[in-house]
Structures are given as structure tokens and as C-alpha cells.
Coordinates of C-alpha atoms in Angstrom, one line a residue:
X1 CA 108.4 57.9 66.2
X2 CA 107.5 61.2 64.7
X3 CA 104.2 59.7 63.0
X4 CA 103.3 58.6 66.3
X5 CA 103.8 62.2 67.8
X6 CA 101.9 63.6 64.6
X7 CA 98.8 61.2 65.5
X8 CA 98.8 61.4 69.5
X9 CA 99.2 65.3 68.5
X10 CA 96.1 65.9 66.0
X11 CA 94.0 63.2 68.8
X12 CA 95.1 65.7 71.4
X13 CA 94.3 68.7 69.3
X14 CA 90.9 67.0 68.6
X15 CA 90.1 66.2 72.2
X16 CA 90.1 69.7 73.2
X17 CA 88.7 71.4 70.6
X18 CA 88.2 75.0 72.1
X19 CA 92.1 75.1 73.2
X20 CA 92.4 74.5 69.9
X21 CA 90.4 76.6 68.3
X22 CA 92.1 79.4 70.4
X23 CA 95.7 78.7 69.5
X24 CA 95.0 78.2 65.7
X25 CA 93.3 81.1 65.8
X26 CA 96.0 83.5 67.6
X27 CA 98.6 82.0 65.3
X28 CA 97.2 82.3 62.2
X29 CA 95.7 85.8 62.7
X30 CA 99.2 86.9 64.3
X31 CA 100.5 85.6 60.2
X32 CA 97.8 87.0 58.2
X33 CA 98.2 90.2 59.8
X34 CA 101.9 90.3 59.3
X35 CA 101.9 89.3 55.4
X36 CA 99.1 91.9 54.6
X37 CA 101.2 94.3 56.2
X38 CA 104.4 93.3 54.8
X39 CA 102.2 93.2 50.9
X40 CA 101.6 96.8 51.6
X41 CA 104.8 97.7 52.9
X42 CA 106.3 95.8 49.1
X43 CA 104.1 97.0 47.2
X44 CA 104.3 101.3 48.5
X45 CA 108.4 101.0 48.2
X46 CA 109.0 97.8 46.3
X47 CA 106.8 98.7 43.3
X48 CA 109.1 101.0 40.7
X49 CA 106.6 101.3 37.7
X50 CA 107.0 103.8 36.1
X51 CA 110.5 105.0 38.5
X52 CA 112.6 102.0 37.0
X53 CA 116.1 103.6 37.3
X54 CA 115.6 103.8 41.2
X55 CA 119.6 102.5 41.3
X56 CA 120.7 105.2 39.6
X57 CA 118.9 108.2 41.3
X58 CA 118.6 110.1 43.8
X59 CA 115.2 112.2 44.8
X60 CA 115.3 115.8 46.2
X61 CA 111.8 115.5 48.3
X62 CA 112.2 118.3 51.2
X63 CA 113.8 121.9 52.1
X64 CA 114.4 122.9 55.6
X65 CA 114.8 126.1 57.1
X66 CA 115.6 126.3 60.8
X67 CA 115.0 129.8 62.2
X68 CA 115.4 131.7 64.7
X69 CA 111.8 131.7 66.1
X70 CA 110.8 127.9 64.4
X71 CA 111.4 125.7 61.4
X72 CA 109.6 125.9 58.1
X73 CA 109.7 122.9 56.0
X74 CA 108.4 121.9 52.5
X75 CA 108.8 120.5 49.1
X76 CA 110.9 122.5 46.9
X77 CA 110.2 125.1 44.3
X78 CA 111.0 125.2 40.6
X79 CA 113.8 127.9 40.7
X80 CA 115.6 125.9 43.3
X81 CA 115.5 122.2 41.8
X82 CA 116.2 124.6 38.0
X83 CA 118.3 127.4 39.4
X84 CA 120.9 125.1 41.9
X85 CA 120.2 121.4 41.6
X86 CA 120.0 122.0 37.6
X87 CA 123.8 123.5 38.2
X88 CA 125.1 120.2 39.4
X89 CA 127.7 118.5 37.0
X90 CA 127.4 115.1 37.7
X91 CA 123.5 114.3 37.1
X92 CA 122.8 113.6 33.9
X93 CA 119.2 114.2 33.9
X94 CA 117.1 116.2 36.0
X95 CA 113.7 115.1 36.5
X96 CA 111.1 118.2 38.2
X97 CA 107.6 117.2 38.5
X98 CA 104.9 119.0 41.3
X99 CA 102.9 117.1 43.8
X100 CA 99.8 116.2 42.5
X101 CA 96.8 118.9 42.7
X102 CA 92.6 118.5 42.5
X103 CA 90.5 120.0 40.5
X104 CA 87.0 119.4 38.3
X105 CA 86.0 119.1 35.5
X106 CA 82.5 118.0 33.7
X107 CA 81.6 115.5 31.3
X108 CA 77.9 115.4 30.0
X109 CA 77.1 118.0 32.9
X110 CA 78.2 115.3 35.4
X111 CA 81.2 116.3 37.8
X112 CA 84.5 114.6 37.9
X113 CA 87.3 115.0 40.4
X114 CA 91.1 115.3 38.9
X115 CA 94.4 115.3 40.1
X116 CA 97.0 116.9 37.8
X117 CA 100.7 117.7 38.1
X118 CA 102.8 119.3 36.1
X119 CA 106.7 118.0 34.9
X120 CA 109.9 119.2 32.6
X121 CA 110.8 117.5 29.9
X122 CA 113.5 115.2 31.8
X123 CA 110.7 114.1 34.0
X124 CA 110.1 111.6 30.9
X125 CA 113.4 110.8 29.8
X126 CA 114.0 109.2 33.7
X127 CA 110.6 108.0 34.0
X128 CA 109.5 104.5 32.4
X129 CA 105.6 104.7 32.3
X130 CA 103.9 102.2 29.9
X131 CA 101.9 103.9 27.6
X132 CA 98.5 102.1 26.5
X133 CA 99.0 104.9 23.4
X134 CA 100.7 108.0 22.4
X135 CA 103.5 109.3 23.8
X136 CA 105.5 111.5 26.7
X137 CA 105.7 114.9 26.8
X138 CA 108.6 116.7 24.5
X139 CA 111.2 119.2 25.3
X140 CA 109.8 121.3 22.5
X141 CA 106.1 121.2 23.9
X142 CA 107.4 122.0 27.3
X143 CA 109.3 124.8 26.0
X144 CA 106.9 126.5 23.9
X145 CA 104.4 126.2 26.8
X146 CA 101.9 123.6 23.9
X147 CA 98.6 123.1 25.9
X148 CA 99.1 119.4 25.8
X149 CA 98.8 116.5 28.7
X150 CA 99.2 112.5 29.4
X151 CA 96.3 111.3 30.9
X152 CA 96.3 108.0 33.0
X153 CA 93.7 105.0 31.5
X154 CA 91.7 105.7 34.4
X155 CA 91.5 108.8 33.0
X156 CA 90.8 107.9 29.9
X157 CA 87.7 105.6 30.6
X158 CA 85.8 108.3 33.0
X159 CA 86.1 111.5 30.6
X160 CA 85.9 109.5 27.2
X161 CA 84.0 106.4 28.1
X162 CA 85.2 103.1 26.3
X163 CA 86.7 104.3 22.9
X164 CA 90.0 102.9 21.1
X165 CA 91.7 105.8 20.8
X166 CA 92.0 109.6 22.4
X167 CA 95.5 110.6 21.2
X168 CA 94.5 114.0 19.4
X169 CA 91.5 114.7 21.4
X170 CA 90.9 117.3 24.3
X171 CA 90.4 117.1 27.7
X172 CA 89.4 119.8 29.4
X173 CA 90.8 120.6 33.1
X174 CA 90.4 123.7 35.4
X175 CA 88.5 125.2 32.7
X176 CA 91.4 125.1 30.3
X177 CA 91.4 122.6 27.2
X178 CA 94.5 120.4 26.5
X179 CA 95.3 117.8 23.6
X180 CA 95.8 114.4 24.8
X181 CA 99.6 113.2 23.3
X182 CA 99.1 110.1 25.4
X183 CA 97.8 107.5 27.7
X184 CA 99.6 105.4 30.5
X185 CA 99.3 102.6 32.6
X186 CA 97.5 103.9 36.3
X187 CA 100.1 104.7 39.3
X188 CA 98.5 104.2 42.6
X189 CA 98.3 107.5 44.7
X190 CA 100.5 105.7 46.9
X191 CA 103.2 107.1 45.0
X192 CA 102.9 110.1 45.4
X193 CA 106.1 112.0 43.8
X194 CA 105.1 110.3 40.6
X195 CA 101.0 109.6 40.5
X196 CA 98.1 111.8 38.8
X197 CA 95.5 111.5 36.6
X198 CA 96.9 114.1 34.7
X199 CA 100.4 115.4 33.5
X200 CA 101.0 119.0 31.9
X201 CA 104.3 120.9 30.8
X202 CA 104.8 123.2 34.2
X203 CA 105.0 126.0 31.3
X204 CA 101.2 126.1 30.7
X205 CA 100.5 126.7 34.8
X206 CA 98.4 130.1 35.5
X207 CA 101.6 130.5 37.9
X208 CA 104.9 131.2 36.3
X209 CA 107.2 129.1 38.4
X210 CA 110.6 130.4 37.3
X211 CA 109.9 133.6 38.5
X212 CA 109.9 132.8 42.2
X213 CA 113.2 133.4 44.3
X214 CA 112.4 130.8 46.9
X215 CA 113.7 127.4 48.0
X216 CA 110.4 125.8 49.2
X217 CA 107.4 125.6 47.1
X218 CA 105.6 122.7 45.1
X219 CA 108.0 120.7 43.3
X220 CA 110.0 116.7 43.6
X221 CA 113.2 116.6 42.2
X222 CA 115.1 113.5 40.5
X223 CA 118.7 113.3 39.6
X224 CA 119.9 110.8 37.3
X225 CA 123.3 109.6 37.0
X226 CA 125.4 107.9 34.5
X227 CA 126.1 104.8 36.5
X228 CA 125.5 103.5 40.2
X229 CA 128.9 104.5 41.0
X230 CA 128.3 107.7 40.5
X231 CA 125.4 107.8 43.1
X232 CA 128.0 108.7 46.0
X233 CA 129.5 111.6 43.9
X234 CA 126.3 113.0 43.1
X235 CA 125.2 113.2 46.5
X236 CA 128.6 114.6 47.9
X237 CA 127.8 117.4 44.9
X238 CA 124.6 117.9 46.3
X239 CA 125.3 118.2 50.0
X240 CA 128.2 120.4 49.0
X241 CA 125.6 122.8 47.0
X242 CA 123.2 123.4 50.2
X243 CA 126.5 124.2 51.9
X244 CA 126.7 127.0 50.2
X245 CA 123.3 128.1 49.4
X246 CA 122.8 131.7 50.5
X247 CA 120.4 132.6 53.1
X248 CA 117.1 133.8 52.2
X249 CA 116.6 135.8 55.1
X250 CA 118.7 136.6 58.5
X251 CA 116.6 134.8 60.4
X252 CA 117.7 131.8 59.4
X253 CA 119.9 130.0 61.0
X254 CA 121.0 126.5 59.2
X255 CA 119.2 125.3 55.7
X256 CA 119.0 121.7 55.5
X257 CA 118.0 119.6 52.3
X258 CA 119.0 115.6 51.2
X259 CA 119.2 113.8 48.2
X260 CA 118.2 110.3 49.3
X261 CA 117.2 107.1 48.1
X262 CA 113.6 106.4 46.7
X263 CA 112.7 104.8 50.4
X264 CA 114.9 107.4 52.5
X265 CA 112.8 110.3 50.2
X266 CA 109.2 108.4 50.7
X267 CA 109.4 108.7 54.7
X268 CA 111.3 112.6 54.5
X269 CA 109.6 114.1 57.6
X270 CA 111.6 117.7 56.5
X271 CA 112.7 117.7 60.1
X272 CA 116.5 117.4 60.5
X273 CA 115.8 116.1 64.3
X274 CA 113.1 113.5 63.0
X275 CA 114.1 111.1 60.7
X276 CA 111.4 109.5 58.7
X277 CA 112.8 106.2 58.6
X278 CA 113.6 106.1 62.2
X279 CA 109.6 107.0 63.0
X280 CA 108.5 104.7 60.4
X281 CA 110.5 101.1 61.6
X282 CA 109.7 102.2 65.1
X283 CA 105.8 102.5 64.0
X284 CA 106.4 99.1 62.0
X285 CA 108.6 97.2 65.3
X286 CA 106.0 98.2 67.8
X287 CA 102.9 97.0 66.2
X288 CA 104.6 93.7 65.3
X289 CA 105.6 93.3 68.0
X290 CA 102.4 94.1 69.6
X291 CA 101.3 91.2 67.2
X292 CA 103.1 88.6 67.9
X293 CA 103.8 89.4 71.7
X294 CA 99.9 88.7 72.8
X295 CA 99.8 85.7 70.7
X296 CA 102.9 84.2 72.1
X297 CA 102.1 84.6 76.1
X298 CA 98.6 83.1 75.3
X299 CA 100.0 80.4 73.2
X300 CA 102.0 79.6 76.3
X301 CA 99.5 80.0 78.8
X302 CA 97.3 77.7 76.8
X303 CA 100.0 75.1 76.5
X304 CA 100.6 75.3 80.0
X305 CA 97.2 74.5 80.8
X306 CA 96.9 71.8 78.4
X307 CA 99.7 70.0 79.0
X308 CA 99.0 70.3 82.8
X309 CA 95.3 68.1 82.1
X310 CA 97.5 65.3 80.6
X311 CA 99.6 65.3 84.3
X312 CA 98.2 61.4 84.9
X313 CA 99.1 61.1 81.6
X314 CA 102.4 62.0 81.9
X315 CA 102.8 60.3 85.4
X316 CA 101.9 56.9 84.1
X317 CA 104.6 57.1 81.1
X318 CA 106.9 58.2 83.4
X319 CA 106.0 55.3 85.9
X320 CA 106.8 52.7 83.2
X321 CA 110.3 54.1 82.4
X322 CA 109.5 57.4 80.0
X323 CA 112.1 60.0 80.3
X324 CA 112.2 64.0 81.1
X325 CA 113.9 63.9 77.5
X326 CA 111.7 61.7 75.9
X327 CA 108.8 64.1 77.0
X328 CA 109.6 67.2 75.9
X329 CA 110.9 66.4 72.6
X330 CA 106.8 64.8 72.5
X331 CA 105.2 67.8 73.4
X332 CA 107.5 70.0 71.8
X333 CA 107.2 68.2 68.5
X334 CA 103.0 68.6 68.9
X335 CA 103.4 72.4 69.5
X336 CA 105.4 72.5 66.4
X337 CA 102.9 70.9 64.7
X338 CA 100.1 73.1 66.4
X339 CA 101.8 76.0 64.9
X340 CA 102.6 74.5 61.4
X341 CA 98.9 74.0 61.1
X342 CA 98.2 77.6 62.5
X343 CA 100.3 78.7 60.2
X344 CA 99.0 77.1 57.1
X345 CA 95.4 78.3 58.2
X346 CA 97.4 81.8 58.3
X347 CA 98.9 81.5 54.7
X348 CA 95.1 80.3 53.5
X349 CA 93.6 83.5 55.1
X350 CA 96.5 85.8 53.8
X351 CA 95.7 85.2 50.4
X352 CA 91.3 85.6 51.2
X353 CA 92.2 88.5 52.8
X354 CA 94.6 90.2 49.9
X355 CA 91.8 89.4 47.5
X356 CA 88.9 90.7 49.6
X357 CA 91.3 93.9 49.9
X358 CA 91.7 94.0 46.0
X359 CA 88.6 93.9 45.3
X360 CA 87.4 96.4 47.7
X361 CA 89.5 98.8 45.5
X362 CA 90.3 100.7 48.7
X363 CA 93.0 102.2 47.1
X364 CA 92.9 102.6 43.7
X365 CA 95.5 100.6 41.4
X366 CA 97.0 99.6 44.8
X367 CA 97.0 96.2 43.6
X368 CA 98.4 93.9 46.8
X369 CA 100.2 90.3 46.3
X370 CA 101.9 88.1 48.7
X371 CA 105.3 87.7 48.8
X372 CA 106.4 84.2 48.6
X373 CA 109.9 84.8 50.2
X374 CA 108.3 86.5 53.4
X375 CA 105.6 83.8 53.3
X376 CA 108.3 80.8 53.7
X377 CA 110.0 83.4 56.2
X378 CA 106.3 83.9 57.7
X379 CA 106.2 79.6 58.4
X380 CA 110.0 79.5 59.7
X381 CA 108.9 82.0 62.1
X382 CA 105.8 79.7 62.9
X383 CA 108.4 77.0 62.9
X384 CA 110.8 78.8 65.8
X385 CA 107.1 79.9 67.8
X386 CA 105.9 77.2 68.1
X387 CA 109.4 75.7 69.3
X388 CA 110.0 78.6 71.9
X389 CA 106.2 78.8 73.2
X390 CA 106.7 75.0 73.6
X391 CA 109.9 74.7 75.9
X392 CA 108.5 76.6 78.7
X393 CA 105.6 74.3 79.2
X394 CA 107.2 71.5 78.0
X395 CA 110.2 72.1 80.8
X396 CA 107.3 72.6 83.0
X397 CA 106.4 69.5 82.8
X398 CA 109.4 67.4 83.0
X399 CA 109.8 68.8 86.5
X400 CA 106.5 66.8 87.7
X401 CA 107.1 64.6 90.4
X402 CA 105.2 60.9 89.3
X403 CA 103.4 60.8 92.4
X404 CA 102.1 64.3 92.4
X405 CA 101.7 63.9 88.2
X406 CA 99.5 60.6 89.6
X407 CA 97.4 62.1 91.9
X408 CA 96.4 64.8 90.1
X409 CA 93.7 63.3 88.8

């Protein structure tokens, strides 16, 4: 029975091409959009190169002062992640890095844009970047302020061109000359507490950063605990250290800082009343929903109308004994297999279009992938769509009255 519905459904399908063409079109769009989308979403909070001891830390991404006259709100400065998070008993490490910042720099009198950041010496022990040579920053270097850096392979190839090694050599940034101790594998910009194309012992900064009093300034923190059970603990110490935190000024009414997971830290908006995550799956629900909404009423509204030109159709079958029943589980089953095919299509131009965007390079060492899981979601979703956008007209249908169904044509 259900080979007979297949073939009546592809010689439908075939008959009216342009209805066809429509539907396969909306549905397999609709799924292309949503697995590039959910690719991008993976790979900016799924990816944890070089951050592979995400389930044992906890990032320090914000600091918020309400006021009495407004709110300021920023990342956090070096004497506050040192001075108070650095207190903390239970972390076990305490990772400090700075966003990332741009400068120039000129090799064979042609300019070249950098970003550089600066870290502590725990910054490496939590961090797990793959090193193409060389080797991480040490405590000592940090410490004695050694003009030294880890350069990214990006790095590498535009200021030294294609040579084997550059461990030893110098590479010279914001007019400042630093030995190369080594290289590491690219991070995309995308993550940005932990990208640049350049990383220096904070102690060699123009700017002394221990010197400053303040809580907000430039700086990520990462606190690493002994063991995922001590995650909790760790935050209750934390939250329990802003608490009492004394105020840097009398205007300020109420100081408000987290230590979150990676995800909850990505999306900080620093404002207490806006939640990052809240803004972000209310972004994500509305334009999927957007998505898949439009495609689902015209996927009806063509079924509809095509099921509606087979009426003498479906008056003669039901002339020589055919069921309501027998009907809709026909046309149902052919929307299902409209959709299957749309969604196939969809799966075909998911992948096109993740390679097109990978080699655009649109961001750099952003490299995209599908996930298989949401893909087999992506055609049990095409499954239930093409079920649901089916019973409507397929219900529709069954009401036709033989005579009417006969005369309609």
C-alpha cells in the first residue's frame, strides 16, 4: 500500500511541477537555514580548544556598579581578579588574561594589523592550546616582566613567511621587540576571552596594572577548581566575596558581579536587569520561529490548493467505496513524503552552504561543520511538518461531499 502512495505521490508531485517546486523549496531553505545557524551556534559555545577544563571553571566576565545617577558596567581589572578573586580558597588556579587589543606592526615596510593580550602565568596552567612549537609562558617570565610572547600560526606565517621554526626569534609589536617562546594552534575571534594573535606576560604592559584601585578595567577571569563538585562551593565563595566588597564611592548603591559557566559568561550583558541568555534564546526563538512559521502556513495553503484540483479525483474514489480514513492517511502519507524529500534537498544544501561559508573565510579559523545529531533531529522535525501541515488539508478534504467533489470539475 505504501509503494503505491509513494508512486501516486512522486506522479502527483511531477504533474504540478511549480507547486512543487515551491514547497521543496520553502522546506528545504526553512532546514538549511536552521543547521547553518545551529553549526554556528556549536561551534561559538560548543568548541573548547584551547578552554578544555570548561567543567571545572567558572569565568569572571563582568562588574557592575549601579549608582545613584546610572549604572557603569565592564570587564574587570587586574587588582580586582589579583587583589579579591585571587583571595578565594577554593580555586585552585586563577587564570587573568585582557581582552584582546590592535595594534601594527611592519614587516618589509608592509603594514600588518595585530591583536595582542596579555595573561598571568595560571592563564597557561588552565588553558590547553596546542602548540605547533615551543612552549607557554612561565611563572618566572611573568614575574621578572621577560619581554617574551606566543604567537598564533597565523601569526607566524604573516610576520615570518613560511619557515620551520621561530622559537627564539623576535617579533616586534607596538614598537617593542619580544622573543617568540612559542607557537599555537589559531582560536577564532569568536572567542573572544581567549583569542589573539599575540600573548605577552601582563608585566611587560606600558601600564602597570597592579597599581590601579578599581574593580572595572580590562581583564577575564577563570577560576579552576579541584573537581566538578566543587563548582557550587566556588561560586557560593565568590558571590559571598562581592557581598562584601567595599564601595568605591557613595554613589554607589549595589555592586553586582557572577562567576558563571563558559555559555552564561559568553552572553554577560553586565546588566543585572538584562540577562544575556534570556536576550540571546529570545533572539534565537523568534527568528526560528520566523523560519519555520512562513514556511508552514504556505506549505498548507499549497496543499490546500492542491489537494482541492484532485476534488473529482477524490469524488470518484469515494463513489466506488473509498473511505474519509482511507483518504487522509493517502494524502497524508504524500505530504510526508513531500517533506522527506524537501528535507533531503535541505540536508544537500546545508552542507554546500557550510562549505561555501568555509571557504569564504568570513571569519577567520571559524571553521563550521554540521552536526549530525541536529541533522537527524532537523529530518524528524521534517517528519512531524510535513505530518501537521498535512492533516489540515487532508481533513479538509474528507469533508467533501461526492457530489459537490464530482462536479467540481
Amino acid at each position: 500500500m505504501l509503494k503505491n502512495y509513494f508512486k501516486i505521490a512522486i506522479a502527483v508531485l511531477r504533474r504540478r511541477k511549480f507547486f512543487t517546486f515551491i514547497s521543496l523549496f520553502g522546506i528545504s531553505f526553512t532546514l538549511t537555514i536552521l543547521l547553518v545557524l545551529t553549526s554556528f551556534i556549536e561551534k561559538i559555545v560548543g568548541d573548547s580548544y584551547p578552554d578544555r577544563k570548561r567543567d571545572r571553571s567558572l569565568y569572571i566576565s563582568k562588574f557592575q556598579s549601579k549608582e545613584k545617577d546610572g549604572n557603569s558596567s565592564s570587564a574587570l581589572s587586574y587588582y580586582y581578579l589579583s587583589h579579591y578573586v585571587g583571595g578565594l580558597k577554593t580555586p585552585v588556579k586563577l587564570g587573568i588574561s585582557s581582552g584582546y587589543n590592535g595594534t601594527n606592526t611592519y614587516v618589509n615596510n608592509k603594514k600588518l594589523a595585530v591583536n595582542y593580550k596579555y595573561t598571568n602565568a595560571d592563564y597557561w596552567d588552565i588553558m590547553e592550546y596546542d602548540f605547533i612549537e615551543g612552549k607557554a609562558l612561565t611563572k618566572q617570565q611573568v614575574d621578572n616582566a621577560d619581554k617574551v610572547a606566543v604567537i598564533s600560526e597565523d601569526m607566524k606565517r604573516d610576520y615570518f613567511g613560511d619557515v620551520p621554526s621561530v622559537v627564539g626569534k623576535y617579533i616586534e609589536a607596538d614598537n617593542v621587540k619580544y622573543k617568540v617562546t612559542g607557537v599555537v594552534k589559531n582560536v577564532p575571534i569568536t572567542s573572544y576571552m581567549i583569542y589573539s594573535d599575540i600573548y605577552l606576560p601582563f608585566t611587560v604592559s606600558k601600564t602597570d596594572f597592579r597599581k590601579g584601585k578599581g574593580y572595572q578595567g580590562d581583564f577575564y577571569g577563570i577560576m579552576l577548581a579541584n573537581s566538578t563538585a566543587d563548582l557550587s562551593k566556588m561560586c557560593a565563595e565568590y558571590d559571598a566575596m562581592v557581598q562584601r566588597l567595599p564601595k568605591e564611592n557613595k554613589n554607589v548603591v549595589k555592586m553586582y558581579s557572577h562567576a558563571d559557566s563558559y555559555i552564561v559568561s559568553y552572553v554577560n550583558t553586565g546588566n543585572e536587569d538584562k540577562s544575556g541568555v534570556t536576550i540571546v534564546l529570545t533572539a534565537i526563538g523568534i527568528f526560528v520561529l520566523l523560519v519555520t512559521l512562513l514556511p508552514s502556513l504556505n506549505l498548507v495553503n499549497i496543499n490546500i490548493t492542491r489537494i482541492m484540483e484532485r476534488s473529482s479525483e477524490i469524488g470518484v474514489r469515494k463513489a466506488f467505496g473509498a473511505s474519509s480514513k482511507t483518504l487522509v492517511y493517502q494524502f497524508i502519507v504524500e505530504n510526508i513524503i513531500l517533506t522527506l524529500l524537501g528535507g533531503l534537498i535541505g540536508v544537500v544544501l546545508s552542507f554546500v552552504a557550510i562549505q561555501v561559508l568555509n571557504g569564504f573565510n568570513l571569519i577567520p579559523n571559524l571553521i563550521l561543520s554540521v552536526n549530525f545529531t541536529v541533522l537527524a533531529i532537523g529530518l524528524l522535525i521534517c517528519f512531524l511538518f510535513g505530518l501537521l501541515s498535512g492533516v489540515y488539508p487532508a481533513w479538509r478534504m474528507s469533508k467533501l461531499n461526492v457530489v459537490t467533489a464530482l462536479k467540481a470539475q
